[in-house]
Tab-separated table of C-alpha atoms in Angstrom:
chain	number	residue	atom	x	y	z
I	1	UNK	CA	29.374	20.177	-6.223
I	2	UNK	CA	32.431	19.542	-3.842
I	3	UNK	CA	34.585	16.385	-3.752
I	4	UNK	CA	36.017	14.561	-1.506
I	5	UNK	CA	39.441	12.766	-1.884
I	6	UNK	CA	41.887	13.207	-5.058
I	7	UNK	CA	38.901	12.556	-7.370
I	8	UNK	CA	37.221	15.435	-9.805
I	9	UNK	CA	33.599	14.902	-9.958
I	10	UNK	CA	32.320	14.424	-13.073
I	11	UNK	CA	29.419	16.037	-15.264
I	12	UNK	CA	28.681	14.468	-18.690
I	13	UNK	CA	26.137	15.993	-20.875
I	14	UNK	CA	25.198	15.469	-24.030
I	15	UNK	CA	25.925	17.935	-27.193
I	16	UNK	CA	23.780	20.806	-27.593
I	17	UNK	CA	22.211	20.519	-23.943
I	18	UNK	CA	22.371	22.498	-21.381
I	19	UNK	CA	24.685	22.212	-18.396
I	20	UNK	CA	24.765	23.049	-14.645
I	21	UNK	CA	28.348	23.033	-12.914
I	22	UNK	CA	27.593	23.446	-8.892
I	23	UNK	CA	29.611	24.857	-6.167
I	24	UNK	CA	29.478	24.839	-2.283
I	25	UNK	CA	31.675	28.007	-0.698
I	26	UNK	CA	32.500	27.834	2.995
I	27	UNK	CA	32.501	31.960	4.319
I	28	UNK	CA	29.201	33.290	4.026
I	29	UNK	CA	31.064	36.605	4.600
I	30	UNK	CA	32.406	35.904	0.929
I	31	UNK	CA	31.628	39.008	-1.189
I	32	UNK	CA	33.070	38.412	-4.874
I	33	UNK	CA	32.990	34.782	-7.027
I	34	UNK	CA	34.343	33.799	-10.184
I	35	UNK	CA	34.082	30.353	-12.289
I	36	UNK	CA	36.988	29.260	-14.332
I	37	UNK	CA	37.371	26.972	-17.085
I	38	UNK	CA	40.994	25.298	-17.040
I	39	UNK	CA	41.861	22.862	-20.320
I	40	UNK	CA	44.411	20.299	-20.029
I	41	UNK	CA	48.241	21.396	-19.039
I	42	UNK	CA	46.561	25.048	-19.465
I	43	UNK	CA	46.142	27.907	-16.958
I	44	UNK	CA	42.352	28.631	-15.556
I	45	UNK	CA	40.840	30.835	-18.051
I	46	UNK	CA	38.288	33.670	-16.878
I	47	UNK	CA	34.563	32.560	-17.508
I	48	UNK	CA	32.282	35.143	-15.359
I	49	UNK	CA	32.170	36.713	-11.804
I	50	UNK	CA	29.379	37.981	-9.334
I	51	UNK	CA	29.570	40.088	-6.732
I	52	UNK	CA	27.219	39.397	-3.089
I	53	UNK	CA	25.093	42.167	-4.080
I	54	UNK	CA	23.655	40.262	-7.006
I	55	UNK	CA	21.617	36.574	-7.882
I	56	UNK	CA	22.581	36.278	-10.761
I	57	UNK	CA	24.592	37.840	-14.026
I	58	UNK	CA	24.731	36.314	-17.335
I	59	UNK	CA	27.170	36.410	-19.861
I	60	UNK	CA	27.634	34.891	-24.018
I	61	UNK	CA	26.202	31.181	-22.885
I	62	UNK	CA	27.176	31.235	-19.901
I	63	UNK	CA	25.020	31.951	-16.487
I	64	UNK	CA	26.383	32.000	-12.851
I	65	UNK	CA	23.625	31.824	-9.854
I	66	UNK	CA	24.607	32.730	-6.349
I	67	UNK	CA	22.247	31.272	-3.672
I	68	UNK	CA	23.921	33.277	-0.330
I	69	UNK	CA	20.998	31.571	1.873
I	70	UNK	CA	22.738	27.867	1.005
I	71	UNK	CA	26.236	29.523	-0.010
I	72	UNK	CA	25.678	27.617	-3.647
I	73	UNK	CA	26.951	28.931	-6.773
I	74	UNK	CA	26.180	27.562	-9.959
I	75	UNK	CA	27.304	27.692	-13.683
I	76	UNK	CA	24.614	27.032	-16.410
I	77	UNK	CA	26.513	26.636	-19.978
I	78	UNK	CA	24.011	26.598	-22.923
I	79	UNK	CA	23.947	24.219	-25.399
I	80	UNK	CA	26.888	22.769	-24.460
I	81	UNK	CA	29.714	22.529	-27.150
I	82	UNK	CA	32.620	20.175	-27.516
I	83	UNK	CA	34.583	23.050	-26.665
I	84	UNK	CA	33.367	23.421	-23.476
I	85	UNK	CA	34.966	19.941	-22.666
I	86	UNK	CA	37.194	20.650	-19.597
I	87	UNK	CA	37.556	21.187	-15.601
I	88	UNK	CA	35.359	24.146	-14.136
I	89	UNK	CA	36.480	25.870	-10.558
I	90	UNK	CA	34.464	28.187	-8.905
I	91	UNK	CA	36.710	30.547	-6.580
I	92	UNK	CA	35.627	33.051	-3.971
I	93	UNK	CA	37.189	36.056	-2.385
I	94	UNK	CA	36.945	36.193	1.464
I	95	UNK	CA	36.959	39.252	2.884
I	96	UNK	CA	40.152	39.678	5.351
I	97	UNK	CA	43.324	37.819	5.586
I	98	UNK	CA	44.636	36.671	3.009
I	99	UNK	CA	44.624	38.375	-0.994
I	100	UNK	CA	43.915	35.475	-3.387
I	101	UNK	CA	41.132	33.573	-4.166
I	102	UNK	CA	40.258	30.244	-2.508
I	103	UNK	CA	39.431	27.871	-4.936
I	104	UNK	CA	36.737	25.008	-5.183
I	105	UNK	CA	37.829	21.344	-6.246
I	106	UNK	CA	36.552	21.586	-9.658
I	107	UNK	CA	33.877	19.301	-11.482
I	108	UNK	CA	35.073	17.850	-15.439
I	109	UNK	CA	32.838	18.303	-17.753
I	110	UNK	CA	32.755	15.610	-21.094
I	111	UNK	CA	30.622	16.398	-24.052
I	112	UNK	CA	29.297	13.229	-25.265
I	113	UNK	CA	28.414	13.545	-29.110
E	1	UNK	CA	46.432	44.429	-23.965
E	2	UNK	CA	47.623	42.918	-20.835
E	3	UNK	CA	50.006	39.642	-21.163
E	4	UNK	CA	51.314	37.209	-18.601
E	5	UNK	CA	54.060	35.217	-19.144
E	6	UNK	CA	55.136	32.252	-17.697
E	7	UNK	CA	57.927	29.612	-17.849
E	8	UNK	CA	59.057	27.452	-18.356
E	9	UNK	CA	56.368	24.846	-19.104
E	10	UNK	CA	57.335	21.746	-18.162
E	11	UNK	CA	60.653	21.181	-15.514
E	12	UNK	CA	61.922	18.064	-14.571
E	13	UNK	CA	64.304	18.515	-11.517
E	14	UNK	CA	66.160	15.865	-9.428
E	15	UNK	CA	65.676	16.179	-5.770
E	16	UNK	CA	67.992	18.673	-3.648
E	17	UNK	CA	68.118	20.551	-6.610
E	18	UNK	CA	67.225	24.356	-6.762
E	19	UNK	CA	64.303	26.254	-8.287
E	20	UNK	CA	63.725	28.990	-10.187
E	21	UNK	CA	60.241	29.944	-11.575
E	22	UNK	CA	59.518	33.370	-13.533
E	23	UNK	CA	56.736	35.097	-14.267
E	24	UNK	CA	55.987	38.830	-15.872
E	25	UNK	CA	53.165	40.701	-16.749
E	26	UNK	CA	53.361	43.192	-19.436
E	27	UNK	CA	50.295	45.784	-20.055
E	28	UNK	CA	50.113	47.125	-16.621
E	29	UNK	CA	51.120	48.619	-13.726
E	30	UNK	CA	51.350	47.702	-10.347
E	31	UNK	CA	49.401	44.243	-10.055
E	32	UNK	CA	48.398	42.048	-7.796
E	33	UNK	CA	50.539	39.168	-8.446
E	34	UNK	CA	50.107	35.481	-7.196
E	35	UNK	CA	51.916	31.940	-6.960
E	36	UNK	CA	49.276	29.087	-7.063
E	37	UNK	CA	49.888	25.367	-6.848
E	38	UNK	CA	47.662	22.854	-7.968
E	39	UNK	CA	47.872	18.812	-7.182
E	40	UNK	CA	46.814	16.562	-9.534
E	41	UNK	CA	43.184	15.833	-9.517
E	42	UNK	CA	43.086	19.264	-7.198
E	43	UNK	CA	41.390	22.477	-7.022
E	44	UNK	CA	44.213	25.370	-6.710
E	45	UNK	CA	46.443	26.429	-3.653
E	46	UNK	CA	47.172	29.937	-2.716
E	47	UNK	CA	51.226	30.166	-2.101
E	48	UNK	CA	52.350	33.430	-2.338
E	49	UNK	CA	50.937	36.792	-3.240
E	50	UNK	CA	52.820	40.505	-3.695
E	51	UNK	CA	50.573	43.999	-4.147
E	52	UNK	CA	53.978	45.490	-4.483
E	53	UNK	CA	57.827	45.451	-5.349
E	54	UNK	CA	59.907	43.083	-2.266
E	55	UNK	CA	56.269	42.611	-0.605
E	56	UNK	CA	55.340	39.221	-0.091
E	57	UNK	CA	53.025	37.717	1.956
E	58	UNK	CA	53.033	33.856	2.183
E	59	UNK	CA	50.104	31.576	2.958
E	60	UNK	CA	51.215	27.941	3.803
E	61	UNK	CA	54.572	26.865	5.140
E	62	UNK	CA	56.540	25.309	2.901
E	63	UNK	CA	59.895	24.996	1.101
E	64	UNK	CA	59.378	27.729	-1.558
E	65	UNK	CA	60.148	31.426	-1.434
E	66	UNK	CA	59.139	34.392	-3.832
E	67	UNK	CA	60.559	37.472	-4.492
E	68	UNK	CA	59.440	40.673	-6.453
E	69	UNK	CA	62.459	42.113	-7.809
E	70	UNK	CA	60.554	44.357	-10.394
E	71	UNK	CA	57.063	45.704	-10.527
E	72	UNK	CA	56.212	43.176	-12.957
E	73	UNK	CA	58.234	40.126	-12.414
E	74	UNK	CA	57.532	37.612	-9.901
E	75	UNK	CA	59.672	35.050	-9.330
E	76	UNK	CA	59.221	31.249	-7.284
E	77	UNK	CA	62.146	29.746	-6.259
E	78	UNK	CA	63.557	26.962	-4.007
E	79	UNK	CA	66.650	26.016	-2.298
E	80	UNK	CA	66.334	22.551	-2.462
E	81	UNK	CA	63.359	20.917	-3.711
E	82	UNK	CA	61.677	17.602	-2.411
E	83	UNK	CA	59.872	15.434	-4.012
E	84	UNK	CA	56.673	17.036	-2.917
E	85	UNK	CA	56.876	19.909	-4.512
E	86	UNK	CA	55.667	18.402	-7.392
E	87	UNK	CA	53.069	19.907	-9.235
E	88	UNK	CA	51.595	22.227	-11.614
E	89	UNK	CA	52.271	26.020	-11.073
E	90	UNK	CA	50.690	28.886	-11.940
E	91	UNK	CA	51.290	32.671	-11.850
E	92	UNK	CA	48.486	34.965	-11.923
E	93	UNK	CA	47.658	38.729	-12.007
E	94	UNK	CA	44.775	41.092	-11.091
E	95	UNK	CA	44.275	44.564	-10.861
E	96	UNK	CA	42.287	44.650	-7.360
E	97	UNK	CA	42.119	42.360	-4.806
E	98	UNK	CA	38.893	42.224	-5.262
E	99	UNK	CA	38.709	41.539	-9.333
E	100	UNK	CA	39.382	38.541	-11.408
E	101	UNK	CA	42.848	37.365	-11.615
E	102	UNK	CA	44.407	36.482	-15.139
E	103	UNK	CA	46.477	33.085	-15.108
E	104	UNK	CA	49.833	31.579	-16.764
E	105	UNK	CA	50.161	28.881	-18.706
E	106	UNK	CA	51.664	27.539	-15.954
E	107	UNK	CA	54.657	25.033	-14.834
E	108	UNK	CA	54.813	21.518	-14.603
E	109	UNK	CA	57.355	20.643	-12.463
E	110	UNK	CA	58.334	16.908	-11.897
E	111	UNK	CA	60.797	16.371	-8.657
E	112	UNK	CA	62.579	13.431	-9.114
């Protein structure tokens, strides 16, 4: 989900489990999402996108769900590897104005052993 | 492949000082290209973006400027910084709009 203040929320899971990373966008006009995984003192690496004309997509592990009734976008990783160990951000492209993406807060995922 | 290149990767500047941030993209042709800022603890801010050489379009007022000198090469720059423009930065590239964008390492910078 979304934070408030300077503070990443926080999703620990343990090893080998599943794990579900959620996101809140604002525009429901919104037609094109991405997650990213970002490591520490690293750029945001590509993870998977969906357009508004689709649920859901699935990719190696990885899952994204778009709910455009709730605007909710999730992130299902399976079985969740210490690699996977690092702050998610889901990002949508409004359409209009500005080019870019607007990005969500991000949630930190820690793989316990 | 396409390659973006960023640097450098850490910067520790005192304040008043100028800025200069570069950033190419070898592999392709006429990106999208992008300035992002992100606060500690923060999700990423939009600062500048360019579909083209010398256009710019920029999103938030601040103390920064960018300029596209080349069709690849994006550059973020300052007069004279202030403390608050501390922060990690990161250059980016997409094709469309519309597509995923491709990141930098990114640049610490520490204004002190």
């Amino acid at each position: 989900g979304e934070s408030v203040g300077l503070h990443l929320p926080t999703l620990s899971v343990q090893e080998g489990d599943n794990s579900i990373i959620n996101c809140a966008y604002s525009n429901s006009a919104s037609d094109y999402f991405i997650w990213y995984k970002q490591e520490s003192g690293k750029g945001p690496q590509f993870i998977i996108d969906i357009r508004s004309n689709m649920d859901k997509r699935q990719g190696q592990r990885v899952t994204v769900l778009l709910n455009k009734t709730v605007k909710h976008l999730s992130l299902q990783i399976a079985a969740t590897q210490p690699g996977d160990s690092a702050v998610y951000f889901c990002a949508e492209k409004r359409p209009g104005g500005a080019d870019g993406l607007t990005f969500g807060k991000g949630t930190h995922l820690i793989i316990q052993p | 492949s396409q390659t973006i290149h960023q640097w450098p990767a850490t910067l520790v500047q005192p304040v008043g000082s100028p800025l200069s941030l570069e950033c190419t993209v070898e592999g392709t042709s006429n990106p999208n290209l992008y300035w992002y800022r992100q606060a500690a603890g923060r999700g990423l801010q939009l600062l500048f973006y360019s579909v083209g050489i010398g256009q710019i379009s920029s999103e938030v007022p601040q103390n920064l400027s960018a300029s596209r000198p080349q069709d690849r090469q994006f550059i973020l720059s300052s007069k004279k910084l202030l403390l608050s423009d501390s922060g990690f930065y990161l250059c980016a590239w997409s094709v469309l709009p519309n597509t995923e964008a491709f990141f930098g390492q990114g640049t610490r910078l520490t204004v002190v």
